[in-house]
mmCIF file of C-alpha atoms in Angstrom:
data_model
loop_
_atom_site.group_PDB
_atom_site.id
_atom_site.type_symbol
_atom_site.label_atom_id
_atom_site.label_comp_id
_atom_site.label_asym_id
_atom_site.label_seq_id
_atom_site.Cartn_x
_atom_site.Cartn_y
_atom_site.Cartn_z
ATOM 1 C CA UNK A 1 -72.668 -153.101 -97.635
ATOM 2 C CA UNK A 2 -69.747 -152.929 -95.177
ATOM 3 C CA UNK A 3 -66.618 -150.682 -95.225
ATOM 4 C CA UNK A 4 -63.673 -152.441 -96.627
ATOM 5 C CA UNK A 5 -61.109 -149.465 -96.668
ATOM 6 C CA UNK A 6 -60.494 -146.618 -94.238
ATOM 7 C CA UNK A 7 -58.177 -143.865 -95.328
ATOM 8 C CA UNK A 8 -56.848 -141.510 -92.360
ATOM 9 C CA UNK A 9 -55.024 -138.368 -92.607
ATOM 10 C CA UNK A 10 -52.365 -137.461 -89.954
ATOM 11 C CA UNK A 11 -51.948 -134.059 -88.911
ATOM 12 C CA UNK A 12 -54.886 -132.453 -87.173
ATOM 13 C CA UNK A 13 -56.843 -135.548 -88.131
ATOM 14 C CA UNK A 14 -55.524 -138.529 -86.237
ATOM 15 C CA UNK A 15 -52.942 -136.652 -84.478
ATOM 16 C CA UNK A 16 -53.353 -133.927 -81.715
ATOM 17 C CA UNK A 17 -51.583 -130.604 -82.132
ATOM 18 C CA UNK A 18 -48.730 -132.088 -79.970
ATOM 19 C CA UNK A 19 -48.366 -134.885 -82.537
ATOM 20 C CA UNK A 20 -49.530 -137.623 -80.185
ATOM 21 C CA UNK A 21 -52.600 -139.932 -80.325
ATOM 22 C CA UNK A 22 -54.030 -142.684 -78.305
ATOM 23 C CA UNK A 23 -51.652 -145.273 -79.484
ATOM 24 C CA UNK A 24 -53.017 -148.424 -77.434
ATOM 25 C CA UNK A 25 -56.485 -147.714 -78.707
ATOM 26 C CA UNK A 26 -55.627 -147.272 -82.335
ATOM 27 C CA UNK A 27 -53.320 -150.250 -82.328
ATOM 28 C CA UNK A 28 -56.227 -152.347 -80.838
ATOM 29 C CA UNK A 29 -58.773 -151.131 -83.243
ATOM 30 C CA UNK A 30 -56.474 -151.522 -86.370
ATOM 31 C CA UNK A 31 -55.880 -155.104 -85.347
ATOM 32 C CA UNK A 32 -59.709 -155.688 -84.980
ATOM 33 C CA UNK A 33 -60.498 -153.949 -88.268
ATOM 34 C CA UNK A 34 -57.680 -156.059 -90.116
ATOM 35 C CA UNK A 35 -59.223 -159.209 -88.641
ATOM 36 C CA UNK A 36 -62.623 -158.151 -89.950
ATOM 37 C CA UNK A 37 -60.976 -157.504 -93.500
ATOM 38 C CA UNK A 38 -60.926 -153.933 -93.335
ATOM 39 C CA UNK A 39 -57.836 -152.229 -94.847
ATOM 40 C CA UNK A 40 -56.487 -149.225 -93.044
ATOM 41 C CA UNK A 41 -54.619 -146.643 -95.033
ATOM 42 C CA UNK A 42 -52.674 -143.734 -93.603
ATOM 43 C CA UNK A 43 -53.065 -140.885 -96.331
ATOM 44 C CA UNK A 44 -50.828 -137.973 -95.498
ATOM 45 C CA UNK A 45 -48.713 -135.132 -96.711
ATOM 46 C CA UNK A 46 -45.927 -136.467 -94.678
ATOM 47 C CA UNK A 47 -43.320 -138.511 -96.474
ATOM 48 C CA UNK A 48 -42.625 -142.217 -95.693
ATOM 49 C CA UNK A 49 -39.750 -141.641 -93.636
ATOM 50 C CA UNK A 50 -41.841 -139.593 -91.213
ATOM 51 C CA UNK A 51 -44.895 -141.731 -91.311
ATOM 52 C CA UNK A 52 -43.085 -144.866 -89.816
ATOM 53 C CA UNK A 53 -42.111 -142.587 -86.779
ATOM 54 C CA UNK A 54 -45.595 -142.565 -85.445
ATOM 55 C CA UNK A 55 -46.203 -146.137 -85.471
ATOM 56 C CA UNK A 56 -44.786 -149.277 -83.889
ATOM 57 C CA UNK A 57 -43.397 -152.147 -86.017
ATOM 58 C CA UNK A 58 -46.193 -154.315 -85.202
ATOM 59 C CA UNK A 59 -48.972 -152.057 -86.354
ATOM 60 C CA UNK A 60 -47.138 -150.903 -89.526
ATOM 61 C CA UNK A 61 -47.434 -154.544 -90.736
ATOM 62 C CA UNK A 62 -51.101 -154.008 -91.009
ATOM 63 C CA UNK A 63 -51.111 -150.326 -92.345
ATOM 64 C CA UNK A 64 -51.155 -149.340 -96.079
ATOM 65 C CA UNK A 65 -49.205 -145.985 -96.304
ATOM 66 C CA UNK A 66 -49.851 -143.191 -98.827
ATOM 67 C CA UNK A 67 -47.401 -140.697 -98.158
ATOM 68 C CA UNK A 68 -46.593 -137.412 -99.989
ATOM 69 C CA UNK A 69 -50.207 -136.662 -100.552
ATOM 70 C CA UNK A 70 -50.916 -140.195 -101.740
ATOM 71 C CA UNK A 71 -48.205 -139.953 -104.386
ATOM 72 C CA UNK A 72 -46.000 -142.526 -102.818
ATOM 73 C CA UNK A 73 -47.675 -145.743 -101.887
ATOM 74 C CA UNK A 74 -46.125 -148.420 -99.636
ATOM 75 C CA UNK A 75 -47.716 -151.785 -98.862
ATOM 76 C CA UNK A 76 -45.757 -154.675 -97.000
ATOM 77 C CA UNK A 77 -42.606 -152.742 -97.287
ATOM 78 C CA UNK A 78 -42.794 -152.499 -101.187
ATOM 79 C CA UNK A 79 -43.422 -149.411 -103.150
ATOM 80 C CA UNK A 80 -46.656 -150.033 -105.094
ATOM 81 C CA UNK A 81 -47.130 -146.450 -106.868
ATOM 82 C CA UNK A 82 -45.167 -143.578 -107.467
ATOM 83 C CA UNK A 83 -46.604 -140.370 -109.165
ATOM 84 C CA UNK A 84 -44.113 -137.779 -109.796
ATOM 85 C CA UNK A 85 -43.475 -134.347 -111.047
ATOM 86 C CA UNK A 86 -41.365 -133.696 -114.279
ATOM 87 C CA UNK A 87 -38.097 -132.663 -113.479
ATOM 88 C CA UNK A 88 -38.408 -129.395 -115.602
ATOM 89 C CA UNK A 89 -41.607 -128.633 -113.847
ATOM 90 C CA UNK A 90 -40.256 -128.740 -110.258
ATOM 91 C CA UNK A 91 -37.253 -126.617 -111.191
ATOM 92 C CA UNK A 92 -39.381 -124.125 -112.925
ATOM 93 C CA UNK A 93 -41.592 -123.918 -109.726
ATOM 94 C CA UNK A 94 -38.229 -123.410 -107.494
ATOM 95 C CA UNK A 95 -37.284 -120.658 -110.068
ATOM 96 C CA UNK A 96 -40.757 -119.061 -109.501
ATOM 97 C CA UNK A 97 -39.820 -118.398 -105.739
ATOM 98 C CA UNK A 98 -36.178 -117.367 -106.355
ATOM 99 C CA UNK A 99 -35.679 -114.102 -104.743
ATOM 100 C CA UNK A 100 -39.155 -114.122 -103.014
ATOM 101 C CA UNK A 101 -38.844 -113.637 -99.267
ATOM 102 C CA UNK A 102 -40.215 -116.081 -96.612
ATOM 103 C CA UNK A 103 -40.932 -119.057 -98.848
ATOM 104 C CA UNK A 104 -39.095 -122.128 -97.916
ATOM 105 C CA UNK A 105 -39.056 -125.203 -100.487
ATOM 106 C CA UNK A 106 -38.905 -128.984 -99.608
ATOM 107 C CA UNK A 107 -38.843 -131.380 -102.545
ATOM 108 C CA UNK A 108 -39.705 -134.968 -101.361
ATOM 109 C CA UNK A 109 -38.635 -138.087 -103.562
ATOM 110 C CA UNK A 110 -40.780 -140.489 -101.260
ATOM 111 C CA UNK A 111 -37.959 -141.856 -99.223
ATOM 112 C CA UNK A 112 -35.716 -138.844 -99.023
ATOM 113 C CA UNK A 113 -36.392 -135.077 -99.046
ATOM 114 C CA UNK A 114 -34.173 -132.199 -100.345
ATOM 115 C CA UNK A 115 -34.004 -128.547 -99.022
ATOM 116 C CA UNK A 116 -31.840 -125.595 -99.671
ATOM 117 C CA UNK A 117 -31.829 -124.110 -96.268
ATOM 118 C CA UNK A 118 -29.693 -125.149 -93.189
ATOM 119 C CA UNK A 119 -30.768 -122.844 -90.577
ATOM 120 C CA UNK A 120 -33.661 -120.507 -89.326
ATOM 121 C CA UNK A 121 -37.315 -120.756 -89.163
ATOM 122 C CA UNK A 122 -37.651 -122.612 -92.434
ATOM 123 C CA UNK A 123 -35.191 -125.053 -91.877
ATOM 124 C CA UNK A 124 -36.862 -125.811 -88.334
ATOM 125 C CA UNK A 125 -40.221 -126.079 -89.862
ATOM 126 C CA UNK A 126 -39.310 -128.398 -92.550
ATOM 127 C CA UNK A 127 -37.176 -130.563 -90.144
ATOM 128 C CA UNK A 128 -40.250 -131.206 -88.168
ATOM 129 C CA UNK A 129 -41.766 -133.215 -90.967
ATOM 130 C CA UNK A 130 -38.583 -134.877 -92.552
ATOM 131 C CA UNK A 131 -36.342 -137.437 -90.932
ATOM 132 C CA UNK A 132 -34.364 -138.327 -94.109
ATOM 133 C CA UNK A 133 -33.185 -135.385 -95.928
ATOM 134 C CA UNK A 134 -30.360 -133.780 -97.800
ATOM 135 C CA UNK A 135 -29.353 -130.050 -98.029
ATOM 136 C CA UNK A 136 -28.546 -128.898 -101.295
ATOM 137 C CA UNK A 137 -27.216 -125.425 -102.587
ATOM 138 C CA UNK A 138 -29.397 -125.738 -105.708
ATOM 139 C CA UNK A 139 -32.251 -128.187 -106.437
ATOM 140 C CA UNK A 140 -30.426 -128.925 -109.768
ATOM 141 C CA UNK A 141 -28.355 -131.144 -107.446
ATOM 142 C CA UNK A 142 -31.339 -133.627 -107.162
ATOM 143 C CA UNK A 143 -30.154 -136.764 -109.072
ATOM 144 C CA UNK A 144 -32.049 -137.073 -112.101
ATOM 145 C CA UNK A 145 -33.144 -140.665 -111.301
ATOM 146 C CA UNK A 146 -35.072 -139.197 -108.236
ATOM 147 C CA UNK A 147 -38.772 -138.603 -108.741
ATOM 148 C CA UNK A 148 -40.214 -135.613 -106.957
ATOM 149 C CA UNK A 149 -43.304 -136.892 -105.479
ATOM 150 C CA UNK A 150 -44.399 -133.543 -103.651
ATOM 151 C CA UNK A 151 -43.201 -129.999 -103.381
ATOM 152 C CA UNK A 152 -43.840 -128.761 -99.903
ATOM 153 C CA UNK A 153 -43.468 -124.767 -99.402
ATOM 154 C CA UNK A 154 -43.420 -123.514 -95.946
ATOM 155 C CA UNK A 155 -45.185 -120.094 -96.332
ATOM 156 C CA UNK A 156 -45.579 -118.433 -92.781
ATOM 157 C CA UNK A 157 -48.776 -116.558 -93.862
ATOM 158 C CA UNK A 158 -52.533 -116.783 -93.049
ATOM 159 C CA UNK A 159 -54.476 -119.679 -94.294
ATOM 160 C CA UNK A 160 -56.389 -117.319 -96.336
ATOM 161 C CA UNK A 161 -53.362 -115.697 -97.924
ATOM 162 C CA UNK A 162 -51.836 -119.182 -98.852
ATOM 163 C CA UNK A 163 -55.077 -120.234 -100.465
ATOM 164 C CA UNK A 164 -54.597 -117.089 -102.845
ATOM 165 C CA UNK A 165 -51.005 -118.365 -103.331
ATOM 166 C CA UNK A 166 -52.093 -121.621 -104.286
ATOM 167 C CA UNK A 167 -54.582 -120.522 -106.678
ATOM 168 C CA UNK A 168 -51.895 -118.242 -108.262
ATOM 169 C CA UNK A 169 -49.462 -121.407 -108.551
ATOM 170 C CA UNK A 170 -52.285 -123.503 -110.129
ATOM 171 C CA UNK A 171 -52.678 -120.759 -112.787
ATOM 172 C CA UNK A 172 -49.092 -120.781 -113.637
ATOM 173 C CA UNK A 173 -48.354 -124.403 -113.473
ATOM 174 C CA UNK A 174 -51.215 -126.244 -115.359
ATOM 175 C CA UNK A 175 -49.570 -129.742 -114.729
ATOM 176 C CA UNK A 176 -49.618 -129.238 -110.962
ATOM 177 C CA UNK A 177 -52.205 -129.434 -108.252
ATOM 178 C CA UNK A 178 -51.710 -126.890 -105.700
ATOM 179 C CA UNK A 179 -53.482 -126.907 -102.458
ATOM 180 C CA UNK A 180 -52.907 -125.639 -98.869
ATOM 181 C CA UNK A 181 -52.138 -128.314 -96.294
ATOM 182 C CA UNK A 182 -52.462 -126.550 -92.830
ATOM 183 C CA UNK A 183 -51.929 -122.953 -91.911
ATOM 184 C CA UNK A 184 -48.380 -122.718 -93.029
ATOM 185 C CA UNK A 185 -47.943 -124.988 -95.925
ATOM 186 C CA UNK A 186 -48.676 -125.161 -99.593
ATOM 187 C CA UNK A 187 -48.399 -128.424 -101.354
ATOM 188 C CA UNK A 188 -47.733 -129.149 -105.136
ATOM 189 C CA UNK A 189 -47.896 -132.406 -106.853
ATOM 190 C CA UNK A 190 -48.660 -133.910 -110.236
ATOM 191 C CA UNK A 191 -52.258 -133.035 -111.353
ATOM 192 C CA UNK A 192 -53.097 -136.814 -111.777
ATOM 193 C CA UNK A 193 -51.855 -137.348 -108.201
ATOM 194 C CA UNK A 194 -53.004 -136.566 -104.624
ATOM 195 C CA UNK A 195 -54.882 -138.486 -102.134
ATOM 196 C CA UNK A 196 -57.561 -139.215 -104.208
ATOM 197 C CA UNK A 197 -55.293 -141.120 -106.711
ATOM 198 C CA UNK A 198 -54.194 -143.242 -103.759
ATOM 199 C CA UNK A 199 -58.081 -144.011 -103.157
ATOM 200 C CA UNK A 200 -58.423 -144.788 -106.865
ATOM 201 C CA UNK A 201 -55.411 -147.351 -106.643
ATOM 202 C CA UNK A 202 -56.804 -149.237 -103.832
ATOM 203 C CA UNK A 203 -60.471 -149.157 -105.210
ATOM 204 C CA UNK A 204 -59.129 -150.436 -108.616
ATOM 205 C CA UNK A 205 -56.814 -153.081 -106.889
ATOM 206 C CA UNK A 206 -59.425 -154.478 -104.651
ATOM 207 C CA UNK A 207 -62.463 -153.678 -106.609
ATOM 208 C CA UNK A 208 -64.102 -151.456 -104.105
ATOM 209 C CA UNK A 209 -67.056 -149.418 -104.451
ATOM 210 C CA UNK A 210 -67.189 -145.896 -103.100
ATOM 211 C CA UNK A 211 -69.739 -147.029 -100.658
ATOM 212 C CA UNK A 212 -67.211 -149.483 -99.252
ATOM 213 C CA UNK A 213 -64.794 -146.611 -98.416
ATOM 214 C CA UNK A 214 -64.282 -144.095 -95.560
ATOM 215 C CA UNK A 215 -61.985 -141.141 -95.489
ATOM 216 C CA UNK A 216 -61.080 -138.694 -92.650
ATOM 217 C CA UNK A 217 -59.355 -135.286 -93.225
ATOM 218 C CA UNK A 218 -59.142 -131.594 -92.117
ATOM 219 C CA UNK A 219 -57.454 -129.752 -94.914
ATOM 220 C CA UNK A 220 -57.554 -129.064 -98.649
ATOM 221 C CA UNK A 221 -54.893 -131.651 -99.473
ATOM 222 C CA UNK A 222 -57.684 -134.236 -98.458
ATOM 223 C CA UNK A 223 -60.250 -132.880 -100.929
ATOM 224 C CA UNK A 224 -59.419 -135.106 -103.806
ATOM 225 C CA UNK A 225 -60.063 -138.318 -101.765
ATOM 226 C CA UNK A 226 -63.229 -137.138 -100.414
ATOM 227 C CA UNK A 227 -64.633 -137.115 -103.976
ATOM 228 C CA UNK A 228 -63.699 -140.825 -104.173
ATOM 229 C CA UNK A 229 -65.592 -142.112 -101.305
ATOM 230 C CA UNK A 230 -69.110 -142.202 -100.070
ATOM 231 C CA UNK A 231 -68.053 -141.825 -96.350
ATOM 232 C CA UNK A 232 -66.286 -138.344 -96.497
ATOM 233 C CA UNK A 233 -65.530 -137.352 -93.101
ATOM 234 C CA UNK A 234 -64.504 -133.905 -91.792
ATOM 235 C CA UNK A 235 -63.006 -133.067 -88.412
ATOM 236 C CA UNK A 236 -64.808 -130.377 -86.394
ATOM 237 C CA UNK A 237 -61.527 -128.540 -86.664
ATOM 238 C CA UNK A 238 -61.431 -128.822 -90.510
ATOM 239 C CA UNK A 239 -60.883 -126.251 -92.868
ATOM 240 C CA UNK A 240 -64.447 -124.928 -93.807
ATOM 241 C CA UNK A 241 -63.485 -125.433 -97.606
ATOM 242 C CA UNK A 242 -62.716 -129.036 -96.954
ATOM 243 C CA UNK A 243 -65.809 -129.437 -94.950
ATOM 244 C CA UNK A 244 -67.984 -128.259 -97.913
ATOM 245 C CA UNK A 245 -66.722 -131.287 -99.661
ATOM 246 C CA UNK A 246 -67.685 -133.851 -97.042
ATOM 247 C CA UNK A 247 -70.990 -135.533 -96.201
ATOM 248 C CA UNK A 248 -70.053 -136.204 -92.532
ATOM 249 C CA UNK A 249 -68.582 -134.214 -89.707
ATOM 250 C CA UNK A 250 -67.309 -135.546 -86.475
ATOM 251 C CA UNK A 251 -65.492 -134.310 -83.258
ATOM 252 C CA UNK A 252 -61.969 -132.766 -83.342
ATOM 253 C CA UNK A 253 -58.596 -134.400 -83.398
ATOM 254 C CA UNK A 254 -58.029 -133.345 -79.917
ATOM 255 C CA UNK A 255 -60.820 -135.435 -78.775
ATOM 256 C CA UNK A 256 -59.553 -138.164 -80.956
ATOM 257 C CA UNK A 257 -62.813 -138.575 -82.842
ATOM 258 C CA UNK A 258 -61.379 -140.806 -85.527
ATOM 259 C CA UNK A 259 -60.536 -143.638 -83.073
ATOM 260 C CA UNK A 260 -63.953 -143.135 -81.814
ATOM 261 C CA UNK A 261 -65.522 -143.778 -85.097
ATOM 262 C CA UNK A 262 -63.106 -146.617 -85.851
ATOM 263 C CA UNK A 263 -64.059 -148.360 -82.721
ATOM 264 C CA UNK A 264 -67.638 -148.139 -83.496
ATOM 265 C CA UNK A 265 -67.049 -149.279 -87.040
ATOM 266 C CA UNK A 266 -65.663 -152.728 -85.624
ATOM 267 C CA UNK A 267 -69.155 -153.108 -83.994
ATOM 268 C CA UNK A 268 -71.224 -151.857 -86.952
ATOM 269 C CA UNK A 269 -69.332 -152.355 -90.053
ATOM 270 C CA UNK A 270 -72.164 -151.245 -92.245
ATOM 271 C CA UNK A 271 -71.671 -147.709 -90.984
ATOM 272 C CA UNK A 272 -75.261 -146.830 -90.711
ATOM 273 C CA UNK A 273 -74.383 -145.178 -87.507
ATOM 274 C CA UNK A 274 -72.863 -142.436 -89.526
ATOM 275 C CA UNK A 275 -76.198 -140.911 -90.329
ATOM 276 C CA UNK A 276 -75.927 -139.134 -87.155
ATOM 277 C CA UNK A 277 -72.822 -137.222 -88.326
ATOM 278 C CA UNK A 278 -74.202 -136.306 -91.518
ATOM 279 C CA UNK A 279 -74.005 -132.651 -92.171
ATOM 280 C CA UNK A 280 -77.091 -130.432 -92.933
ATOM 281 C CA UNK A 281 -76.733 -128.573 -96.231
#
């Protein structure tokens, strides 16, 4: 049985630390995979307006985009699925952080993000991940017809500390999934959402089996999609807690290991070569 869908995280997975990747190699392999009938999905915590910055118009035609941790799916320039947080819930979460120091909140609605800071490290960090944004004094200003697909919390603390914070928030907000997404970030989204929900969407639409899907990731916001696929692939630089949920481990993002695997997949679509990357338990 051959691979029919490949899902790829961006930061620290496809992208190097400096936000670059081997563009020519990636575009060539996406074209080859597409010609073979393999779908390529970018499944990332980044929002749609940031994702498109990384890819040329030509390759975007071939990519499926699952932004905001899979909660905002775009295919062929059309919104295919949105999983949002109840307005009352995201406002309560914002209130939870009111008065707490060094927490900076950004609320994404898929095509635009809202933040309540306009300067300093919080603003600078949020700006790195958002091209379309609006600054508000109060998150109550977000129009009621806007659906919050992800709440990103910039928390300049250790990864271990942010995992504790994520666990605390999960206990406080039963209708949210809360995970770390890199060293300085905590993400919250609807408990029925996440990258796993995006994989479910594609599996149901195209009647795919888990053994026909491969996913690459590095952080705990990738965990839900790893549970939906047979070929769950962690980067060598992945969070150990994510790697524990994966069957395979490859090289690092700096080595462009994802592209290496995709190039081999073109030649060996049954993915049997992945046996050499299987982790010993």
